[in-house]
GROMACS .gro file of C-alpha atoms in nm:
model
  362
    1UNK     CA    1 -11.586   0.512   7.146
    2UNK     CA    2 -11.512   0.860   7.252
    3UNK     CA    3 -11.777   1.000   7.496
    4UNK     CA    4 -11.906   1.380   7.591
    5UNK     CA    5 -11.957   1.478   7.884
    6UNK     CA    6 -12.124   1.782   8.016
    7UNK     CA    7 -12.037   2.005   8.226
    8UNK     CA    8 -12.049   1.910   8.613
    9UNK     CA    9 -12.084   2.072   8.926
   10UNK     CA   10 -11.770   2.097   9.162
   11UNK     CA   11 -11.765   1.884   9.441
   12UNK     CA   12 -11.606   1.923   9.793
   13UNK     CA   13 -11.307   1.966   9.571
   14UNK     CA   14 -11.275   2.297   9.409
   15UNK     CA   15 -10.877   2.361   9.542
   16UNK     CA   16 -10.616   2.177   9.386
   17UNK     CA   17  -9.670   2.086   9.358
   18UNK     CA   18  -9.406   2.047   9.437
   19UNK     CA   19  -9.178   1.778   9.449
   20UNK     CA   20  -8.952   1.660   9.472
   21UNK     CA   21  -8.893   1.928   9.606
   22UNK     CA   22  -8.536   1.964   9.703
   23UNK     CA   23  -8.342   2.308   9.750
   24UNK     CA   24  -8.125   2.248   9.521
   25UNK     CA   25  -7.704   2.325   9.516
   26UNK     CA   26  -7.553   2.572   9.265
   27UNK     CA   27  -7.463   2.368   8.980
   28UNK     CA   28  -7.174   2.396   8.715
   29UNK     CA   29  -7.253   2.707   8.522
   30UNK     CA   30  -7.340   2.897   8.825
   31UNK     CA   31  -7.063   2.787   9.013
   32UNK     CA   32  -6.849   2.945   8.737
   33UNK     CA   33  -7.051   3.253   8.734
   34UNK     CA   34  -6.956   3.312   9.084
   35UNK     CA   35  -6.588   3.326   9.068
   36UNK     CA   36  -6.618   3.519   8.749
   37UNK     CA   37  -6.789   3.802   8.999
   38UNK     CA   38  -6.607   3.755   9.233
   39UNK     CA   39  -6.290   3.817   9.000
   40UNK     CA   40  -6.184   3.474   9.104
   41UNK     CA   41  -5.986   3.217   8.841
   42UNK     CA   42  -6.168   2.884   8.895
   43UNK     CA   43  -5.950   2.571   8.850
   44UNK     CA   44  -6.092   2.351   8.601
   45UNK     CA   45  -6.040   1.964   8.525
   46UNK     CA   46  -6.190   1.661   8.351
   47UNK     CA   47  -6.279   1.343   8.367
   48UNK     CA   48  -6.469   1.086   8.128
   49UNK     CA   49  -6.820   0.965   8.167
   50UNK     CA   50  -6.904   0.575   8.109
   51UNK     CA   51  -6.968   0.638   7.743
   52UNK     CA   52  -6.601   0.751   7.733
   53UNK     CA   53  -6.686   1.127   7.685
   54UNK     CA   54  -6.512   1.412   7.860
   55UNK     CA   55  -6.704   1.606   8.167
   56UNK     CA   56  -6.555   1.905   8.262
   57UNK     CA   57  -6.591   1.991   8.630
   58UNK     CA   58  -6.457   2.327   8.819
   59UNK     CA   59  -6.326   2.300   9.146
   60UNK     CA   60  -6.622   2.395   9.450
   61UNK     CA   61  -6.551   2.396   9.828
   62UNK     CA   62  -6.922   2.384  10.026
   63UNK     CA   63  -7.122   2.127  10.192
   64UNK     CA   64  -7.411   1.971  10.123
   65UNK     CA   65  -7.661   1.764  10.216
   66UNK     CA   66  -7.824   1.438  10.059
   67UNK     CA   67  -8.221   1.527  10.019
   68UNK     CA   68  -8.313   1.163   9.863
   69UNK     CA   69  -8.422   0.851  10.057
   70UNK     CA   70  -8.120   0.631   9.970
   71UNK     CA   71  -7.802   0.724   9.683
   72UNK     CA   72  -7.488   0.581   9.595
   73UNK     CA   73  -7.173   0.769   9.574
   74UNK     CA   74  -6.996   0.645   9.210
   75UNK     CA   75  -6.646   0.653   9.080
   76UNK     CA   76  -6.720   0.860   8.779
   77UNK     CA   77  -7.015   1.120   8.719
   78UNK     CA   78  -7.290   0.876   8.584
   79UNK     CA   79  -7.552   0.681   8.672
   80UNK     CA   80  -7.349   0.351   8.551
   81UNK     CA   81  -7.044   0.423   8.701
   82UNK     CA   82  -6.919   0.156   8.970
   83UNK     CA   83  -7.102   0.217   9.308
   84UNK     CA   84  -6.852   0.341   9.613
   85UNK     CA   85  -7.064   0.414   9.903
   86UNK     CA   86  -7.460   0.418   9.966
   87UNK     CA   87  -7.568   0.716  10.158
   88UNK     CA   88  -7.905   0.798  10.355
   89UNK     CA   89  -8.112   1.110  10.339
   90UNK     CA   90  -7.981   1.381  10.580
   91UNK     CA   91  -7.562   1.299  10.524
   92UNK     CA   92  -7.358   1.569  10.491
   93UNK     CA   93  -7.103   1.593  10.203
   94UNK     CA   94  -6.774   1.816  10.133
   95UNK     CA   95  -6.858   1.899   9.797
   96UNK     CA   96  -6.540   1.948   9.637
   97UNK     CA   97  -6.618   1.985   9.269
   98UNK     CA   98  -6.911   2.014   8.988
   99UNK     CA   99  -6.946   1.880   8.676
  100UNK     CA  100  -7.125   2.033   8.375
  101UNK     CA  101  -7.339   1.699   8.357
  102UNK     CA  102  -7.547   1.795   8.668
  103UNK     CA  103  -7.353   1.582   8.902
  104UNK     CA  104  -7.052   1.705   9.185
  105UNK     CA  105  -6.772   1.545   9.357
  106UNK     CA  106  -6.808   1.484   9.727
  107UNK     CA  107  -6.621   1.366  10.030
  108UNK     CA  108  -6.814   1.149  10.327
  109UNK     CA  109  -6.639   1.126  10.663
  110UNK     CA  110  -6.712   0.782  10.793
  111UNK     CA  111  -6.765   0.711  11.129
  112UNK     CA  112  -6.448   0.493  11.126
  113UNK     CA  113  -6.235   0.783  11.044
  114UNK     CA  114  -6.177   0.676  10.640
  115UNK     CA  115  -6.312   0.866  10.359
  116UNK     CA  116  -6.555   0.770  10.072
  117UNK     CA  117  -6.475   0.977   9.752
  118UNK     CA  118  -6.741   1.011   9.493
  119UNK     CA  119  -6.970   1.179   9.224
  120UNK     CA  120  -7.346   1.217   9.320
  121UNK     CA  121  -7.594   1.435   9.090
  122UNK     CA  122  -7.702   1.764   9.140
  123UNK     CA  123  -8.067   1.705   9.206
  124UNK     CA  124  -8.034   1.513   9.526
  125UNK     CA  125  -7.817   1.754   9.721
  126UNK     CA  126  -7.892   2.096   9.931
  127UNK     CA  127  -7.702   2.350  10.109
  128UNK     CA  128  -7.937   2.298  10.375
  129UNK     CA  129  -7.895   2.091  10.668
  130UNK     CA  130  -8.245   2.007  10.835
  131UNK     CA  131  -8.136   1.636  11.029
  132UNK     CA  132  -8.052   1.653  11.337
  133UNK     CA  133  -7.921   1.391  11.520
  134UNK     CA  134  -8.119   1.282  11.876
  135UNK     CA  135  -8.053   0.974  12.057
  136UNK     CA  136  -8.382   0.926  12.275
  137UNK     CA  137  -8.687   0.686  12.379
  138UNK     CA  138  -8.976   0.791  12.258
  139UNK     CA  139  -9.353   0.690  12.269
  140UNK     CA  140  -9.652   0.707  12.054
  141UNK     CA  141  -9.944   0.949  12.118
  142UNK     CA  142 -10.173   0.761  11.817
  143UNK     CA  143 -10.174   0.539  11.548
  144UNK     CA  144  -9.947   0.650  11.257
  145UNK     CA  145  -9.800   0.504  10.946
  146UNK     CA  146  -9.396   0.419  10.961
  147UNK     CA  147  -9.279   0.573  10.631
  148UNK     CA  148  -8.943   0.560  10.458
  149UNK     CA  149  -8.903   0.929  10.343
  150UNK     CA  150  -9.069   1.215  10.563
  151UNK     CA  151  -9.330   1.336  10.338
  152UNK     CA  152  -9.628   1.197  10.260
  153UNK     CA  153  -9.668   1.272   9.916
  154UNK     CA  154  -9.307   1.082   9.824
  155UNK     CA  155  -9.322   0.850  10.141
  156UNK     CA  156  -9.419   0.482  10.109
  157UNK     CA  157  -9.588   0.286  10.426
  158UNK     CA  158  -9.310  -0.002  10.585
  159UNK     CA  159  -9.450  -0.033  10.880
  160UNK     CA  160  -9.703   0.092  11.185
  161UNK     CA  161  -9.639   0.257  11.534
  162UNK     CA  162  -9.936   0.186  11.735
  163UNK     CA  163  -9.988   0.400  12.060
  164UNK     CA  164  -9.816   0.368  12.352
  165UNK     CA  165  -9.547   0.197  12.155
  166UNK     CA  166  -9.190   0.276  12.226
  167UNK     CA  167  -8.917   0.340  11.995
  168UNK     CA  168  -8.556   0.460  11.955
  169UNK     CA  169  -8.522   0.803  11.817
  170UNK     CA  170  -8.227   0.894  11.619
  171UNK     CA  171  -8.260   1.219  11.430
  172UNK     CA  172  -8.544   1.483  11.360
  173UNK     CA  173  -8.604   1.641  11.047
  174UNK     CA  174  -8.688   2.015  11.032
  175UNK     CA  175  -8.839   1.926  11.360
  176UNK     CA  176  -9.143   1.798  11.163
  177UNK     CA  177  -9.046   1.439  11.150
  178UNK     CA  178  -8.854   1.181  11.349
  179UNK     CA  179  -8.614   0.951  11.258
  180UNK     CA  180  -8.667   0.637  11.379
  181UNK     CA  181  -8.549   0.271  11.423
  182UNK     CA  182  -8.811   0.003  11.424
  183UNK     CA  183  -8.869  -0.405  11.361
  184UNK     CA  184  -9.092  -0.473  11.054
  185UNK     CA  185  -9.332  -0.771  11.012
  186UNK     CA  186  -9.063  -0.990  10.962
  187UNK     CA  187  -8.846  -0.890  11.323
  188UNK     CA  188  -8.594  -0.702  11.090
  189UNK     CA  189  -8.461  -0.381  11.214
  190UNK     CA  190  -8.538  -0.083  10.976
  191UNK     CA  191  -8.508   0.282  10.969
  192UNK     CA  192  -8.827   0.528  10.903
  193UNK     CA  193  -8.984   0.820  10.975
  194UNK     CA  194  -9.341   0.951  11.191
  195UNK     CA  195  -9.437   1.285  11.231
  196UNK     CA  196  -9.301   1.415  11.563
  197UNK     CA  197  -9.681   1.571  11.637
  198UNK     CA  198  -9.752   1.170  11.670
  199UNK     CA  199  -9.513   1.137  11.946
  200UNK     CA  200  -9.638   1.207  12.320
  201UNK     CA  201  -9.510   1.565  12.424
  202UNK     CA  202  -9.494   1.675  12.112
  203UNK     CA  203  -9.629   1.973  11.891
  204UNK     CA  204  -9.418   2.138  11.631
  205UNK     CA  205  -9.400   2.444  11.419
  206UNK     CA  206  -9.544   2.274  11.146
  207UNK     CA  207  -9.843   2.186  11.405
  208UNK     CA  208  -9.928   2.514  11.538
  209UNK     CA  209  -9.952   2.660  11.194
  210UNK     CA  210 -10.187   2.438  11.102
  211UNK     CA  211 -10.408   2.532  11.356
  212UNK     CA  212 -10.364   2.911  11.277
  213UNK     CA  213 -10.486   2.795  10.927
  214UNK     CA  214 -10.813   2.688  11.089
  215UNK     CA  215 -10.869   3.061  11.180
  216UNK     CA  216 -10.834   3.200  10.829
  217UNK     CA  217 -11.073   3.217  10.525
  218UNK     CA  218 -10.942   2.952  10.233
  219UNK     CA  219 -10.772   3.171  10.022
  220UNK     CA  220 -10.898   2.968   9.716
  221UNK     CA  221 -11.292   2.926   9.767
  222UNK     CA  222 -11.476   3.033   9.508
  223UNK     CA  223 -11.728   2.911   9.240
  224UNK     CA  224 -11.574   2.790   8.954
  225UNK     CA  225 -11.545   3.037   8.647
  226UNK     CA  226 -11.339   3.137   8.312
  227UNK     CA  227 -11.044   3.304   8.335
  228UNK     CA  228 -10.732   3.465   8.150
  229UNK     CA  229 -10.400   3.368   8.110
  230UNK     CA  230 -10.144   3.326   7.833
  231UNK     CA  231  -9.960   3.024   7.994
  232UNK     CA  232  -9.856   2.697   7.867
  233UNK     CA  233 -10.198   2.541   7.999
  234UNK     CA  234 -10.386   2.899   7.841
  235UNK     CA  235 -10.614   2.662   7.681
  236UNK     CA  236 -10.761   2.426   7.934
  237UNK     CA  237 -11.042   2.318   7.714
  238UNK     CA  238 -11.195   2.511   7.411
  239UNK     CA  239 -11.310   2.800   7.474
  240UNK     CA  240 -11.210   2.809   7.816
  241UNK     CA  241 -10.880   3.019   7.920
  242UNK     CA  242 -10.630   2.917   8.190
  243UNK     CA  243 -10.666   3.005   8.561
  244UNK     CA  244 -10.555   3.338   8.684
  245UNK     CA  245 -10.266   3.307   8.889
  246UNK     CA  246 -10.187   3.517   9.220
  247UNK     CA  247  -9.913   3.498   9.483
  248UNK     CA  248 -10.088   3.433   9.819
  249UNK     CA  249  -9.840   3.413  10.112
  250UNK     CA  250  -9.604   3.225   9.888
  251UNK     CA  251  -9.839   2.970   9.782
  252UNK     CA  252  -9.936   3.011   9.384
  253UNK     CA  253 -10.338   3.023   9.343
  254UNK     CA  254 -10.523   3.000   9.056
  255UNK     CA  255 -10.919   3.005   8.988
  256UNK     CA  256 -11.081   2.657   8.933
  257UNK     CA  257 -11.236   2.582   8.560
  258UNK     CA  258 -11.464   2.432   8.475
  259UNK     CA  259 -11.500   2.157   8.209
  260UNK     CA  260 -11.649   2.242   7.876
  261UNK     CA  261 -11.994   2.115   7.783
  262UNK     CA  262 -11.857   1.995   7.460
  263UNK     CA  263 -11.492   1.857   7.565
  264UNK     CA  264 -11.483   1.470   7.485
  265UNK     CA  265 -11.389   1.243   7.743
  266UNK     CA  266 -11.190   0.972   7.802
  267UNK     CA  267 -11.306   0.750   8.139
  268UNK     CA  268 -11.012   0.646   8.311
  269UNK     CA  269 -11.208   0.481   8.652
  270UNK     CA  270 -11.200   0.537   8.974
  271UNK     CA  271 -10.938   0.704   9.132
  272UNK     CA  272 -10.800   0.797   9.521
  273UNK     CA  273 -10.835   1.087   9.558
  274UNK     CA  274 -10.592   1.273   9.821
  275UNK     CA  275 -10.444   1.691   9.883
  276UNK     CA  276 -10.149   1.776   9.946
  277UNK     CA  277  -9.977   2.113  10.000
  278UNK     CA  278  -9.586   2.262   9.997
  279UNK     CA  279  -9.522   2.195  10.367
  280UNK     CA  280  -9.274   1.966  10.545
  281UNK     CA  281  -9.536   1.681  10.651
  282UNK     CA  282  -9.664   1.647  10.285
  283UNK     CA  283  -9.407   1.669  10.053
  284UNK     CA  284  -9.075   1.673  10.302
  285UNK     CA  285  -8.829   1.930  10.436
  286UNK     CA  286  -8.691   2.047  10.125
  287UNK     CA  287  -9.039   2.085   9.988
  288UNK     CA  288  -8.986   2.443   9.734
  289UNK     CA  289  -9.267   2.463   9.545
  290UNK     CA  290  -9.146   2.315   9.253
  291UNK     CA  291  -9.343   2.042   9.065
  292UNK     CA  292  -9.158   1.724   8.892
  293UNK     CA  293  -9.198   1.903   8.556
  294UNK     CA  294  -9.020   2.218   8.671
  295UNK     CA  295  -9.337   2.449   8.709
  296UNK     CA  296  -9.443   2.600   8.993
  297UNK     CA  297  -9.735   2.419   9.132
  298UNK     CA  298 -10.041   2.599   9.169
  299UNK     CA  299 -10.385   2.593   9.292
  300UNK     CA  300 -10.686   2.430   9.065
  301UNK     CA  301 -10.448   2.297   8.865
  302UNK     CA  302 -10.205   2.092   8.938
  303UNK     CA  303 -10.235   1.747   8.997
  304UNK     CA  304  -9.943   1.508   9.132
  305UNK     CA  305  -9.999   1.147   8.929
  306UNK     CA  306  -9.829   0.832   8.813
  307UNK     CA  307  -9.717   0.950   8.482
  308UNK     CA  308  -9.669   0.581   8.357
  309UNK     CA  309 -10.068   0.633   8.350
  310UNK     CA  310 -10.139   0.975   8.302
  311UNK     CA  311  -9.867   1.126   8.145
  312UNK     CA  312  -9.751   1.470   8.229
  313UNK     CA  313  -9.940   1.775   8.069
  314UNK     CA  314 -10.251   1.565   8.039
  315UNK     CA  315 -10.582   1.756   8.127
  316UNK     CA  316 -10.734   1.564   8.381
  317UNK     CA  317 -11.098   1.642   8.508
  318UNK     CA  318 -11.204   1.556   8.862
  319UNK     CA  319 -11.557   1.614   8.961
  320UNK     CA  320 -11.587   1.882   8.660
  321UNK     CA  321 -11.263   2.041   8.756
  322UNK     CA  322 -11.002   2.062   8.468
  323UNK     CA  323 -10.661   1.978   8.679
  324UNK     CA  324 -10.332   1.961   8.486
  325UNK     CA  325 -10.078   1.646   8.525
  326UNK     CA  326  -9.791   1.844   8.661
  327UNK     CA  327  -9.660   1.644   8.929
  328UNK     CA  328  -9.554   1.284   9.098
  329UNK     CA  329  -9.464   1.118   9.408
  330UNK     CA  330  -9.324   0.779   9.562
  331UNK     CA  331  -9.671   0.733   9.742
  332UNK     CA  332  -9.907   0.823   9.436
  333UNK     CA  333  -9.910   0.481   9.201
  334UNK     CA  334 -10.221   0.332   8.967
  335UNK     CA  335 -10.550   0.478   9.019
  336UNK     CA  336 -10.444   0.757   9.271
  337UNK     CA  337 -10.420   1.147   9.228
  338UNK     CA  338 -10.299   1.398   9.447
  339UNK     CA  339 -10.428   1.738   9.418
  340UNK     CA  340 -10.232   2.025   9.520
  341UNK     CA  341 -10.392   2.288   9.777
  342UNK     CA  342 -10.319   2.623   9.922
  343UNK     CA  343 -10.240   2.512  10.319
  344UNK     CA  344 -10.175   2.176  10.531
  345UNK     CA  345 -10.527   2.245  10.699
  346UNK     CA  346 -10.759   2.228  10.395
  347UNK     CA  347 -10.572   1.939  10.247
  348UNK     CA  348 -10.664   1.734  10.596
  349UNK     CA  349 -11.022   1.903  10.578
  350UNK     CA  350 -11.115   1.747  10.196
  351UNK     CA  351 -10.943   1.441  10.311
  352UNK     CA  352 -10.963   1.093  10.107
  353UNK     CA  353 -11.251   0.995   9.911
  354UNK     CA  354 -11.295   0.804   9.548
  355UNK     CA  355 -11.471   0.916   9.215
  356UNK     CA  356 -11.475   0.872   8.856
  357UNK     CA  357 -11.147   1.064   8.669
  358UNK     CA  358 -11.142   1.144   8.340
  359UNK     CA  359 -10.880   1.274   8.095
  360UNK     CA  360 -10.971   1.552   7.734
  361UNK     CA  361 -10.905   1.408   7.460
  362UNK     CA  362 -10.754   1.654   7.192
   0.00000   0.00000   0.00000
């Protein structure tokens, strides 16, 4: 039986991208468009995809880097194609061609001196390098959750570092996270990543601007009101407009809404309820801005959920906030939201808490 619901006051939460989030590498089309300015011929080629249909690639000398947590170099340019070599997050690549299907052919130097050859998509690749490699003891300053990506938003818990632990170091990313090698519950030896602000000595960029953040104003308080806006989400509810948008020091912020008195409801439960913003610690070092669905996130409106649930585009409203389904991430599953914020600082102030979500039903 559908439900109405009137109209609610905000709660703590009245701020709400960007994943995955990876800077990514110019891709066929562009590629082309470059040596056309450039008043360079390109050289192309082809090769056939596992349905037996021709790709057409043009030849592209750069490097790159691998943004996801794990990938597999394959002998063709698609997913089915027979795996060559599995690859970590951070490895470089000598990219040395791209394919109009949104994947490029790369080269991987092995330590052993041979060469793995092999086609890896688009999406999971950046121009820029942000591992370095460290070889150091380290020890723990607190308690902190072992993840295996560095960001919270896409990271999944594998293990614990308790203080005054000691671990090997082996790389650093963006100097906001560690690399490190641990033994999990079972005495096996993995790989993950803590921030490096957890590690004794430490305090990073990402660290100190957090603190700045203390000393300024939110730049999205505010009582919740109607707004204009033409956008795909111009119509939050019925006779309520979408958020304003502004530009504030490169974070997108629009003005909370409220939900209609008339909207009909759909209960979905209780949910976890976290924040996240763009920055390295929440949604990793090629965070960009950019939500799963391709739209910028912004402010008091998007959410990050487990579309197999909520799907994308889906109104949601949280504590008689309208939030829009933009977004996802390896750590949000069943029953949990994430809702996007303007800095690192007022994410951590809202913090966790649980309350009753509901979706409009149009």
């Amino acid at each position: 039986m559908k439900k109405k619901i009137y109209a609610m006051l905000l709660g703590l939460c009245i701020a709400c991208q960007a994943v995955p989030v990876s800077a990514q590498v110019l891709n066929f089309e562009a590629t082309v468009n470059t040596y056309k300015q450039d008043n360079k011929t390109p050289y192309f080629f082809q090769i056939q995809n596992a349905s037996g249909k021709t790709v057409q690639a043009v030849a592209k000398e750069d490097t790159v880097y691998v943004t996801s947590k794990r990938m597999t170099l394959r002998n063709i340019p698609d997913s089915k194609g027979e795996g060559v070599k599995r690859v970590l997050l951070g490895a470089e690549l000598h990219r040395v061609a791209v394919c109009n299907n949104g994947w490029s052919k790369v080269i991987l130097e092995q330590e052993d001196g041979e060469r793995a050859i092999g086609y890896v998509p688009n999406r999971y690749l950046s121009d820029t390098p942000q591992l370095t490699e460290v070889r150091d003891k380290v020890t723990a300053a607190m308690d902190c959750d072992i993840l295996d990506y560095p960001g919270r938003k896409d990271g999944q818990v594998i293990g614990e570092l308790l203080q005054m632990d000691e671990v090997r170091r082996t790389g650093t990313i963006n100097g906001v996270w560690s690399r490190i090698v641990f033994r999990d519950a079972e005495n096996k030896k993995r790989v993950g990543y803590i921030p490096t602000s957890a590690l004794e000595g430490q305090e990073t960029e990402e660290t100190k601007v957090a603190k700045a953040d203390t000393e300024e104003e939110s730049v999205n308080a505010g009582t919740i009101h109607k707004s204009k806006g033409d956008s795909i989400f111009a119509e939050a509810v019925e006779g309520v407009n979408a958020a304003t948008q502004e530009n504030v020091n490169g974070v997108q912020v629009g003005s909370p809404i409220a939900v209609s008195s008339d909207a009909v409801l759909k209960p979905m439960g209780t949910f976890r309820i976290t924040h996240y913003c763009q920055c390295s610690i929440c949604c990793g070092p090629w965070a960009d801005g950019i939500t799963a669905t391709g739209v910028t996130a912004t402010t008091n409106r998007t959410i990050a959920v487990d579309p197999a649930q909520i799907p994308y585009g889906t109104k949601v409203v949280i504590n008689g906030q309208v939030y829009v389904a933009e977004d996802c991430g390896g750590a949000i599953t069943e029953n949990c939201i994430d809702i996007y914020v303007a800095s690192h600082e007022e994410g951590e102030s809202k913090g966790v808490y649980y309350t009753d979500v509901y979706i409009i039903q149009e």
